[in-house]
Amino acid sequence: MIPYVNEYDTPECNTLAETAKKSIRTPASLGLDRCIQCGACTASCPAARFTDYSPRQIVKKVMENDRSVLESEMIWSCFYCYSCNVRCPRNNSPVTIVQVLRQMAINEGIGVEKLAYFLEIGEYLAENGASKVPGAGVKNMERDLGERWIRFKKNLESTRVELGLSSRDIRNTNGEVQAILEATGYFEREKWIKAKIQEKRLHRLLKNQCINKENKSGDFSFESDREYSGQPAFTI
Amino acid sequence: MKAIESIPDSQLLLFKSCMVGQEYPGVETSTRYVFDRLGVDYCINDKQSCCTGIGHYTDVFEGLTTTAIAARNFAVARSCGYPNITCLCSTCYAINKEACEVLNTNTEIREKVNSIFREQGLENLVYEKDDMNPRTNFYHAVEILLSKVNEIQKQKKFDFSGVKAAAHHACHYYKVKYLDVLGNPENPQLIDTIAAACGAEPVRWYEDRTLTCGMGFSQLHLNKDTSLQVTKTKLDSLQKAGVELMIHMCPNCHIQYDRYQPVIEEEFDVKYDMVHMNIAQFVALSMGAHPYKVCGFQTHSVPLEEFLEKKGIV
Ligand code: SF4
Ligand code: SF4
């Protein structure tokens, strides 16, 4: 399948940096070229705290135009919490750069399996004008949250009425949201993503059912801060 | 930085939140309860759709879709005469504010969005540059509450004195458009100030005060372990600080803390003593609202019965 073209999120440019700067996802003032690799972003990052993820390294890869970053599992660990955004002293925004990288990865069919979970959101929005936790998420939540939550969900409509609200949160969008999703290419892209997921599943099935899963939790050819022994201490 | 004097109290479109509507509907009714009593001029319009935040930040929506949906909601706000979009959810706030900026400054995208509207026969939705102002047309409901804090204090029916309360200030309010917020994003006091006005004793400097809640959009579902570890870090430090009540300003954080606290207790074999509320529920309660008929505490995962009894509210 040919790569998907996603004009505004990932405008075609010569370098990753140019694409990131031009993308609708990043601020116009993006300070990517101003990055001084200070690491304030990584120091502030919840994902870096608990995994090997590092926004500073991601920014470095982008500045070096190293497209292998798109294949890295790392880009899928960001919380979109914007802590790096607020802390960066150079008005760079690793969080929005990661958003662009994920979109670029998706266009090439990388990581699309991860979206399978959330695709329902679009259809539900078109129909009801509101979003909801997708079905698979609801199943997870039922398993995690147990009886109390299931009971509350069952009673949601009557609870809402008790509170003086309409029984269901459905918006009156007059088909306009549906039309916008249609015309901005949402459904076309959703179809492409679904087909891509299928294709990948089939491919994997045919190729190797029994090869051990690569361990994807590690460091992905990123320089590792841990291996850097540092400069020898200056002693007087 | 936003000036508190500039926060409006009229022509507010109370922007419905999907996660509020489906998980904590009492947050909407509490906000209305409080706004009604404070004489805030607001409206709720069913034509307003979801901001797309959930789809946008789980990477399934493209920026163009998000921006076009936002432009439609701006048209809804303007056409009903309530152009000051006031959000219950910090992600709605960030998405709308950013989309407005894009529409004003990026001519190519604005024209693309408008051409789509025209093609679809939706001329009424067309957005002209500066139809909305990203700084003066977008608010979070908690900002309105802060601007009315003296009035809240005057109307207070129940005093939370002695309650050790800690705030969790939402990332998508403080860290996205961080130059246009009330106060300092490194030392947010928005919720604390309101809580103090209702008599509570805010716990100011607990560890990891500005740490994210851990929901992380796709993270809760794709990387649940890390997601819950982040949440646990915060709950641990609150427990250490002796916090009884955690106050939020975003339904996503609310889900993560309230719904997942019992899960973390079980999975990590820990025990927490705090309960959770949205700031609007807290203020409503202090102004005399019914805990179940207005605040909707029956939808919470961490039961509040004991807390409410102990404090003499029920
Ligand atoms: S905080 Fe900013 S300047 Fe420092 S490394 Fe991160 S992106 Fe670069
Ligand atoms: S937004 Fe992503 S990269 Fe930035 S601090 Fe949060 S988790 Fe880290």
Coordinates of C-alpha atoms and ligand atoms in Angstrom, one line a residue:
Chain A
M1 CA 0.0 0.0 0.0
I2 CA 1.2 3.5 -0.7
P3 CA 1.9 5.8 2.2
Y4 CA -0.9 8.0 3.4
V5 CA -0.5 11.7 2.7
N6 CA -1.4 13.9 5.6
E7 CA -0.7 17.4 4.3
Y8 CA -1.1 19.6 7.2
D9 CA 0.2 17.4 10.1
T10 CA 3.2 16.2 8.1
P11 CA 3.9 18.6 5.2
E12 CA 6.5 17.1 2.8
C13 CA 9.9 18.7 3.3
N14 CA 13.5 17.8 2.9
T15 CA 14.2 17.2 6.5
L16 CA 12.4 16.1 9.6
A17 CA 13.1 19.4 11.2
E18 CA 11.4 21.3 8.4
T19 CA 8.3 19.1 8.5
A20 CA 8.1 19.5 12.3
K21 CA 8.3 23.3 12.0
K22 CA 5.7 23.6 9.3
S23 CA 3.2 21.1 10.8
I24 CA -0.1 22.3 12.1
R25 CA 0.6 20.4 15.3
T26 CA 3.6 22.6 16.3
P27 CA 3.5 26.3 17.3
A28 CA 4.5 28.7 14.7
S29 CA 7.3 29.9 17.0
L30 CA 8.7 26.4 17.5
G31 CA 12.3 26.8 18.8
L32 CA 13.6 23.5 17.4
D33 CA 16.7 25.2 15.9
R34 CA 17.3 26.9 19.2
C35 CA 17.5 23.6 21.2
I36 CA 20.6 23.6 23.3
Q37 CA 20.3 19.9 24.4
C38 CA 20.1 21.1 28.0
G39 CA 17.8 18.2 29.0
A40 CA 15.3 20.2 30.9
C41 CA 12.6 18.4 28.9
T42 CA 13.8 15.0 29.9
A43 CA 14.3 16.0 33.5
S44 CA 10.6 17.1 33.6
C45 CA 9.3 14.1 31.7
P46 CA 7.1 11.5 33.5
A47 CA 7.8 9.0 30.7
A48 CA 11.6 9.5 31.1
R49 CA 11.2 8.9 34.8
F50 CA 9.8 5.4 34.4
T51 CA 11.1 4.2 31.1
D52 CA 14.1 4.8 28.8
Y53 CA 12.2 7.5 26.9
S54 CA 14.0 10.8 26.4
P55 CA 12.5 13.8 24.7
R56 CA 15.9 15.4 24.5
Q57 CA 17.2 12.5 22.4
I58 CA 14.2 12.6 20.2
V59 CA 14.8 16.3 19.5
K60 CA 18.4 15.5 18.7
K61 CA 17.4 12.8 16.2
V62 CA 15.1 15.2 14.5
M63 CA 17.8 17.9 14.3
E64 CA 20.1 15.2 12.8
N65 CA 17.4 14.2 10.4
D66 CA 17.7 10.6 11.5
R67 CA 14.6 9.0 10.2
S68 CA 15.1 5.9 12.3
V69 CA 13.4 7.8 15.0
L70 CA 10.1 7.0 13.3
E71 CA 10.6 3.3 13.9
S72 CA 11.4 3.7 17.5
E73 CA 8.9 2.5 20.1
M74 CA 9.9 5.5 22.1
I75 CA 7.7 8.0 20.3
W76 CA 4.7 6.0 21.5
S77 CA 5.5 6.6 25.2
C78 CA 4.7 10.3 25.4
F79 CA 1.9 11.3 27.7
Y80 CA 1.2 14.6 25.9
C81 CA 1.5 16.2 29.3
Y82 CA 3.3 19.3 27.9
S83 CA 5.7 19.4 30.8
C84 CA 8.6 19.7 28.4
N85 CA 6.7 22.4 26.6
V86 CA 6.5 24.6 29.7
R87 CA 10.0 23.9 30.9
C88 CA 12.0 24.3 27.7
P89 CA 14.1 27.5 28.0
R90 CA 14.3 27.9 24.2
N91 CA 10.6 27.7 23.4
N92 CA 11.0 24.4 21.8
S93 CA 8.2 21.9 22.2
P94 CA 9.2 18.2 22.2
V95 CA 5.6 17.2 22.9
T96 CA 4.3 18.6 19.6
I97 CA 7.3 17.3 17.7
V98 CA 6.5 13.8 19.0
Q99 CA 2.9 14.3 17.7
V100 CA 4.3 15.1 14.3
L101 CA 6.6 12.0 14.4
R102 CA 3.7 9.8 15.3
Q103 CA 1.7 11.1 12.4
M104 CA 4.7 10.5 10.1
A105 CA 5.1 7.0 11.4
I106 CA 1.4 6.3 10.9
N107 CA 1.6 7.5 7.3
E108 CA 4.2 4.9 6.7
G109 CA 2.2 2.3 8.4
I110 CA 4.4 2.1 11.5
G111 CA 2.6 1.7 14.8
V112 CA -0.8 1.7 13.2
E113 CA -1.8 -1.3 15.3
K114 CA -1.8 1.0 18.3
L115 CA -4.6 3.1 16.8
A116 CA -6.9 0.1 16.3
Y117 CA -8.0 0.7 19.8
F118 CA -9.2 4.3 19.3
L119 CA -10.6 4.3 15.8
E120 CA -14.2 4.0 17.1
I121 CA -14.0 7.5 18.5
G122 CA -14.5 9.0 15.0
E123 CA -17.7 7.1 14.1
Y124 CA -19.2 7.8 17.5
L125 CA -18.4 11.5 17.2
A126 CA -20.0 11.6 13.8
E127 CA -23.2 10.0 15.0
N128 CA -23.5 11.6 18.5
G129 CA -21.5 14.8 18.4
A130 CA -19.7 13.6 21.5
S131 CA -16.7 11.2 22.1
K132 CA -16.6 8.2 24.4
V133 CA -14.1 5.8 25.8
P134 CA -13.8 3.2 23.0
G135 CA -15.3 -0.3 23.4
A136 CA -12.0 -2.0 24.0
G137 CA -11.2 0.6 26.7
V138 CA -14.6 0.0 28.3
K139 CA -13.8 -3.7 28.5
N140 CA -10.4 -2.9 30.1
M141 CA -12.1 -0.5 32.5
E142 CA -14.7 -3.1 33.4
R143 CA -12.0 -5.6 34.2
D144 CA -10.0 -3.1 36.2
L145 CA -12.7 -1.1 37.9
G146 CA -15.1 -3.9 38.6
E147 CA -18.6 -4.0 40.0
R148 CA -19.0 -0.5 41.3
W149 CA -18.2 1.0 37.9
I150 CA -20.3 -1.4 35.9
R151 CA -23.2 -0.6 38.2
F152 CA -22.7 3.1 37.8
K153 CA -22.5 2.8 34.0
K154 CA -25.7 0.8 34.0
N155 CA -27.4 3.6 36.1
L156 CA -25.8 6.4 34.1
E157 CA -29.0 7.4 32.3
S158 CA -31.1 7.5 35.4
T159 CA -28.4 9.3 37.4
R160 CA -28.2 12.0 34.7
V161 CA -32.0 12.4 34.8
E162 CA -31.8 12.7 38.6
L163 CA -29.3 15.5 38.2
G164 CA -31.6 17.3 35.8
L165 CA -29.7 16.5 32.6
S166 CA -30.8 14.7 29.5
S167 CA -30.6 10.9 29.9
R168 CA -27.8 10.7 27.3
D169 CA -25.2 13.2 26.3
I170 CA -26.0 13.5 22.6
R171 CA -25.5 16.7 20.7
N172 CA -27.6 18.2 18.1
T173 CA -25.1 18.7 15.3
N174 CA -27.5 18.4 12.4
G175 CA -25.1 16.2 10.4
E176 CA -22.5 18.9 10.3
V177 CA -19.9 17.0 12.3
Q178 CA -20.4 14.0 10.1
A179 CA -19.9 16.3 7.0
I180 CA -16.8 17.8 8.5
L181 CA -15.2 14.5 9.3
E182 CA -16.1 13.3 5.8
A183 CA -14.7 16.4 4.0
T184 CA -11.5 16.7 6.0
G185 CA -10.7 13.1 5.0
Y186 CA -11.2 11.5 8.4
F187 CA -13.1 8.4 7.1
E188 CA -10.8 7.9 4.2
R189 CA -7.8 7.9 6.5
E190 CA -9.6 5.6 9.0
K191 CA -10.3 3.2 6.1
W192 CA -6.6 3.3 5.1
I193 CA -5.4 2.7 8.7
K194 CA -7.8 -0.3 9.1
A195 CA -6.6 -1.8 5.8
K196 CA -3.0 -1.2 6.8
I197 CA -3.6 -3.0 10.1
Q198 CA -5.1 -5.9 8.3
E199 CA -2.3 -6.0 5.8
K200 CA 0.3 -6.1 8.6
R201 CA -1.5 -8.8 10.5
L202 CA -1.7 -10.9 7.5
H203 CA 1.9 -10.3 6.7
R204 CA 3.0 -11.3 10.1
L205 CA 0.9 -14.4 10.0
L206 CA 2.4 -15.5 6.7
K207 CA 6.0 -14.6 7.5
N208 CA 6.7 -15.9 10.9
Q209 CA 4.3 -17.1 13.4
C210 CA 7.0 -18.5 15.7
I211 CA 9.9 -16.1 15.7
N212 CA 10.3 -14.7 19.2
K213 CA 8.9 -11.2 19.7
E214 CA 11.7 -8.7 19.6
N215 CA 12.2 -7.1 22.9
K216 CA 10.9 -3.6 22.2
S217 CA 11.2 -2.1 25.6
G218 CA 14.8 -1.2 25.4
D219 CA 16.9 1.6 24.0
F220 CA 16.6 1.4 20.1
S221 CA 19.9 2.5 19.0
F222 CA 19.6 5.7 20.9
E223 CA 22.7 6.9 22.6
S224 CA 22.2 5.9 26.2
D225 CA 22.9 8.4 28.9
R226 CA 23.7 5.5 31.2
E227 CA 26.7 4.4 29.2
Y228 CA 28.2 7.8 29.2
S229 CA 30.8 7.7 31.8
G230 CA 31.2 11.4 32.0
Q231 CA 34.3 13.6 32.0
P232 CA 36.9 12.7 34.7
A233 CA 36.4 14.8 37.7
F234 CA 38.6 17.8 38.1
T235 CA 40.4 17.5 41.4
I236 CA 42.7 20.1 42.9
Chain B
M1 CA -0.2 36.2 32.1
K2 CA -4.0 36.5 32.5
A3 CA -5.2 39.2 34.9
I4 CA -8.0 38.1 37.2
E5 CA -9.8 41.4 36.6
S6 CA -10.1 40.4 32.9
I7 CA -12.1 37.2 33.5
P8 CA -15.6 37.8 32.2
D9 CA -18.8 36.8 33.9
S10 CA -21.2 37.2 31.0
Q11 CA -21.8 35.7 27.6
L12 CA -20.2 32.5 28.6
L13 CA -20.8 29.4 26.6
L14 CA -20.5 26.6 29.1
F15 CA -18.7 24.1 26.9
K16 CA -20.0 20.6 27.5
S17 CA -17.4 17.9 28.1
C18 CA -17.8 14.3 26.9
M19 CA -15.9 12.8 29.8
V20 CA -17.9 14.9 32.3
G21 CA -21.1 13.8 30.6
Q22 CA -20.3 10.2 30.7
E23 CA -18.3 9.7 33.9
Y24 CA -18.9 12.6 36.3
P25 CA -22.1 14.4 35.2
G26 CA -22.3 16.0 38.6
V27 CA -19.4 18.3 37.6
E28 CA -21.7 20.0 35.0
T29 CA -24.6 20.3 37.4
S30 CA -22.3 21.6 40.1
T31 CA -20.9 24.3 37.8
R32 CA -24.4 25.3 36.8
Y33 CA -25.5 25.4 40.5
V34 CA -22.6 27.7 41.4
F35 CA -22.8 29.9 38.3
D36 CA -26.6 30.4 38.9
R37 CA -25.9 31.5 42.5
L38 CA -23.1 33.8 41.5
G39 CA -25.2 35.5 38.8
V40 CA -23.0 34.4 36.0
D41 CA -24.5 34.9 32.5
Y42 CA -24.0 31.6 30.7
C43 CA -25.7 29.3 28.3
I44 CA -25.4 25.7 27.3
N45 CA -26.0 24.9 23.7
D46 CA -26.7 21.3 22.5
K47 CA -25.4 22.2 19.1
Q48 CA -21.9 22.3 20.5
S49 CA -19.9 19.1 19.7
C50 CA -17.0 17.4 21.3
C51 CA -13.7 19.3 20.9
T52 CA -12.1 16.1 19.4
G53 CA -9.5 16.2 22.1
I54 CA -9.7 12.4 22.8
G55 CA -9.3 11.6 19.1
H56 CA -6.7 14.3 18.5
Y57 CA -4.4 13.2 21.3
T58 CA -4.8 9.5 20.6
D59 CA -3.4 10.4 17.2
V60 CA -6.5 9.3 15.2
F61 CA -7.6 12.8 14.1
E62 CA -5.6 15.0 11.9
G63 CA -5.0 18.6 12.8
L64 CA -7.2 19.8 10.0
T65 CA -10.2 17.8 11.3
T66 CA -9.7 19.2 14.8
T67 CA -9.4 22.7 13.6
A68 CA -12.5 22.5 11.4
I69 CA -14.6 21.0 14.3
A70 CA -13.3 23.8 16.5
A71 CA -14.3 26.4 13.9
R72 CA -17.8 24.9 13.9
N73 CA -18.1 25.2 17.6
F74 CA -16.9 28.8 17.5
A75 CA -19.7 29.5 15.0
V76 CA -22.1 27.9 17.5
A77 CA -20.8 30.1 20.3
R78 CA -21.0 33.3 18.3
S79 CA -24.4 32.7 16.7
C80 CA -26.0 32.2 20.1
G81 CA -24.4 35.4 21.4
Y82 CA -22.2 33.6 24.0
P83 CA -18.8 33.8 22.4
N84 CA -16.8 33.3 25.6
I85 CA -16.1 29.6 25.5
T86 CA -15.8 28.3 29.1
C87 CA -14.6 24.7 29.5
L88 CA -15.1 22.1 32.2
C89 CA -12.2 20.1 30.8
S90 CA -8.6 21.3 30.4
T91 CA -8.2 19.5 27.1
C92 CA -11.2 21.2 25.5
Y93 CA -9.7 24.5 26.7
A94 CA -6.3 23.8 25.1
I95 CA -7.7 22.4 21.9
N96 CA -10.1 25.3 21.3
K97 CA -7.5 28.0 22.2
E98 CA -4.9 26.4 19.9
A99 CA -7.3 26.0 17.1
C100 CA -8.3 29.6 17.4
E101 CA -4.7 30.6 17.1
V102 CA -4.2 28.5 14.1
L103 CA -7.3 29.8 12.4
N104 CA -6.2 33.4 13.0
T105 CA -2.6 33.1 12.0
N106 CA -2.5 30.3 9.3
T107 CA -4.2 31.7 6.2
E108 CA -3.8 28.4 4.3
I109 CA -5.5 26.4 6.9
R110 CA -8.2 28.9 7.5
E111 CA -9.0 29.0 3.8
K112 CA -9.0 25.3 3.5
V113 CA -11.4 25.0 6.4
N114 CA -13.7 27.6 4.9
S115 CA -13.6 26.0 1.5
I116 CA -14.7 22.8 3.1
F117 CA -17.6 24.6 4.8
R118 CA -18.6 26.2 1.6
E119 CA -18.5 22.9 -0.4
Q120 CA -20.6 21.3 2.2
G121 CA -23.2 24.1 2.2
L122 CA -22.2 25.2 5.7
E123 CA -21.6 28.9 4.9
N124 CA -22.8 29.8 8.3
L125 CA -19.7 28.1 9.8
V126 CA -17.2 30.1 7.8
Y127 CA -14.5 31.6 10.1
E128 CA -13.0 35.0 9.3
K129 CA -9.7 36.0 10.7
D130 CA -10.1 37.4 14.3
D131 CA -13.7 36.3 14.6
M132 CA -12.5 35.0 18.0
N133 CA -9.6 36.0 20.1
P134 CA -7.5 33.2 21.6
R135 CA -6.7 35.3 24.6
T136 CA -10.1 36.8 25.5
N137 CA -12.7 34.2 24.3
F138 CA -11.4 31.1 26.0
Y139 CA -11.7 30.2 29.7
H140 CA -11.7 27.3 32.0
A141 CA -14.6 27.3 34.5
V142 CA -12.2 27.3 37.4
E143 CA -11.0 30.8 36.3
I144 CA -14.6 32.1 36.6
L145 CA -14.8 30.6 40.1
L146 CA -11.5 32.3 41.1
S147 CA -12.7 35.6 39.8
K148 CA -15.8 35.2 42.1
V149 CA -14.0 33.9 45.1
N150 CA -15.2 36.7 47.4
E151 CA -18.8 36.1 46.5
I152 CA -18.3 32.4 47.0
Q153 CA -17.0 33.1 50.4
K154 CA -20.0 35.3 51.2
Q155 CA -22.4 32.7 50.1
K156 CA -20.6 29.8 51.8
K157 CA -23.1 27.6 53.8
F158 CA -20.6 25.0 54.8
D159 CA -17.1 25.5 56.0
F160 CA -14.4 23.0 55.1
S161 CA -12.2 24.2 58.0
G162 CA -9.6 21.7 59.0
V163 CA -9.9 19.7 55.8
K164 CA -6.4 19.0 54.5
A165 CA -6.9 19.5 50.7
A166 CA -4.4 19.3 47.8
A167 CA -4.9 20.5 44.3
H168 CA -4.0 18.9 41.1
H169 CA -3.8 21.6 38.4
A170 CA -4.4 20.3 34.9
C171 CA -1.5 20.0 32.5
H172 CA -3.6 21.1 29.5
Y173 CA -4.5 24.3 31.3
Y174 CA -1.1 25.2 32.7
K175 CA 1.4 23.7 30.3
V176 CA 0.0 24.1 26.8
K177 CA -0.6 27.8 26.5
Y178 CA 1.6 28.6 29.5
L179 CA 2.0 32.3 28.9
D180 CA -1.7 32.9 29.1
V181 CA -2.7 31.4 32.4
L182 CA -3.7 32.7 35.9
G183 CA -0.6 32.7 38.0
N184 CA 2.7 30.8 37.6
P185 CA 2.6 27.4 36.0
E186 CA 5.5 26.3 38.2
N187 CA 3.6 27.2 41.3
P188 CA -0.1 27.0 40.4
Q189 CA -2.5 28.2 43.2
L190 CA -5.7 28.5 41.3
I191 CA -7.5 25.7 43.1
D192 CA -5.8 26.3 46.4
T193 CA -7.0 29.8 46.6
I194 CA -10.6 28.8 46.0
A195 CA -10.3 25.9 48.5
A196 CA -8.9 28.2 51.1
A197 CA -11.8 30.6 50.6
C198 CA -14.1 27.7 51.5
G199 CA -12.2 27.1 54.7
A200 CA -10.1 24.2 53.6
E201 CA -6.4 24.0 54.5
P202 CA -4.5 23.7 51.3
V203 CA -1.4 21.5 51.3
R204 CA 0.8 23.6 49.1
W205 CA 4.2 21.9 48.6
Y206 CA 3.8 18.2 48.3
E207 CA 6.3 16.3 46.2
D208 CA 5.6 16.2 42.5
R209 CA 3.0 18.9 42.6
T210 CA 3.2 19.5 38.9
L211 CA 3.5 15.9 37.8
T212 CA 0.9 14.8 35.2
C213 CA -2.0 12.6 36.4
G214 CA -0.7 9.7 34.3
M215 CA -3.7 9.2 32.0
G216 CA -1.7 10.3 29.0
F217 CA -4.5 9.6 26.5
S218 CA -3.4 6.4 24.8
Q219 CA -1.0 5.7 27.6
L220 CA -3.6 4.4 30.1
H221 CA -4.6 1.8 27.5
L222 CA -1.3 1.1 25.6
N223 CA 1.2 1.4 28.5
K224 CA -0.9 0.9 31.5
D225 CA 2.0 0.0 33.9
T226 CA 3.8 3.3 33.3
S227 CA 0.5 5.2 33.4
L228 CA -0.4 3.8 36.8
Q229 CA 3.1 4.2 38.2
V230 CA 2.9 8.0 37.5
T231 CA -0.5 8.2 39.2
K232 CA 0.8 6.2 42.1
T233 CA 3.8 8.5 42.5
K234 CA 1.4 11.4 43.1
L235 CA -1.0 9.5 45.4
D236 CA 2.0 8.3 47.5
S237 CA 3.2 11.8 48.0
L238 CA -0.3 13.0 48.9
Q239 CA -0.6 10.2 51.4
K240 CA 2.7 11.2 52.9
A241 CA 1.5 14.8 53.3
G242 CA -1.7 13.6 55.1
V243 CA -4.1 14.8 52.4
E244 CA -7.7 13.9 52.9
L245 CA -9.2 15.5 49.8
M246 CA -7.7 15.9 46.4
I247 CA -9.3 18.6 44.2
H248 CA -9.2 18.5 40.3
M249 CA -10.2 20.7 37.4
C250 CA -10.3 18.2 34.6
P251 CA -12.4 15.0 34.1
N252 CA -9.5 13.1 32.6
C253 CA -7.4 13.6 35.7
H254 CA -10.5 12.9 37.7
I255 CA -11.0 9.5 36.0
Q256 CA -7.3 8.7 36.5
Y257 CA -7.2 9.5 40.2
D258 CA -10.7 8.5 41.3
R259 CA -11.3 5.5 39.1
Y260 CA -7.8 4.1 39.3
Q261 CA -7.0 4.7 43.0
P262 CA -8.7 1.4 44.0
V263 CA -6.9 -0.3 41.1
I264 CA -3.5 1.0 42.2
E265 CA -4.3 -0.1 45.8
E266 CA -4.9 -3.6 44.6
E267 CA -2.2 -3.9 42.1
F268 CA 0.6 -2.3 44.2
D269 CA -0.7 -3.4 47.6
V270 CA -1.0 0.1 49.0
K271 CA -3.7 2.0 50.8
Y272 CA -4.8 5.6 50.3
D273 CA -7.0 7.7 52.6
M274 CA -8.0 10.5 50.2
V275 CA -11.2 11.1 48.3
H276 CA -11.6 13.1 45.1
M277 CA -13.7 16.0 43.9
N278 CA -13.8 18.4 41.0
I279 CA -13.4 22.1 42.2
A280 CA -16.9 22.9 41.0
Q281 CA -18.3 20.0 43.1
F282 CA -16.3 21.3 46.1
V283 CA -17.6 24.9 45.7
A284 CA -21.2 23.7 45.1
L285 CA -21.0 21.6 48.3
S286 CA -19.7 24.5 50.2
M287 CA -22.5 26.7 48.9
G288 CA -25.1 24.2 50.1
A289 CA -25.6 21.9 47.1
H290 CA -26.9 18.3 47.7
P291 CA -24.0 15.8 47.5
Y292 CA -26.1 13.4 45.3
K293 CA -28.8 15.5 43.6
V294 CA -26.4 18.2 42.5
C295 CA -22.8 17.1 43.0
G296 CA -23.4 13.5 41.7
F297 CA -21.0 11.8 44.1
Q298 CA -22.8 8.5 43.4
T299 CA -20.8 8.3 40.2
H300 CA -17.4 8.3 42.0
S301 CA -15.3 5.2 42.4
V302 CA -13.7 6.2 45.7
P303 CA -16.8 6.4 48.0
L304 CA -17.3 9.8 49.6
E305 CA -19.9 8.7 52.2
E306 CA -17.4 8.4 55.1
F307 CA -15.7 11.7 54.3
L308 CA -19.1 13.6 54.0
E309 CA -20.3 12.1 57.3
K310 CA -17.1 12.8 59.1
K311 CA -17.2 16.4 58.0
G312 CA -20.9 16.7 59.0
I313 CA -22.1 17.4 55.4
V314 CA -24.6 14.5 55.5
Ligands
SF4_1 S1 14.4 21.6 27.2 FE1 14.3 22.5 25.2 S2 16.4 23.3 24.8 FE2 16.6 21.8 26.5 S3 17.0 19.8 25.4 FE3 14.8 19.9 25.7 S4 14.0 20.8 23.8 FE4 16.2 21.2 23.8
SF4_2 S1 4.7 15.7 26.9 FE1 5.7 13.8 26.5 S2 7.8 14.3 26.2 FE2 6.9 16.1 27.2 S3 7.2 15.8 29.4 FE3 5.2 14.9 28.9 S4 5.6 12.7 28.5 FE4 7.6 13.8 28.4

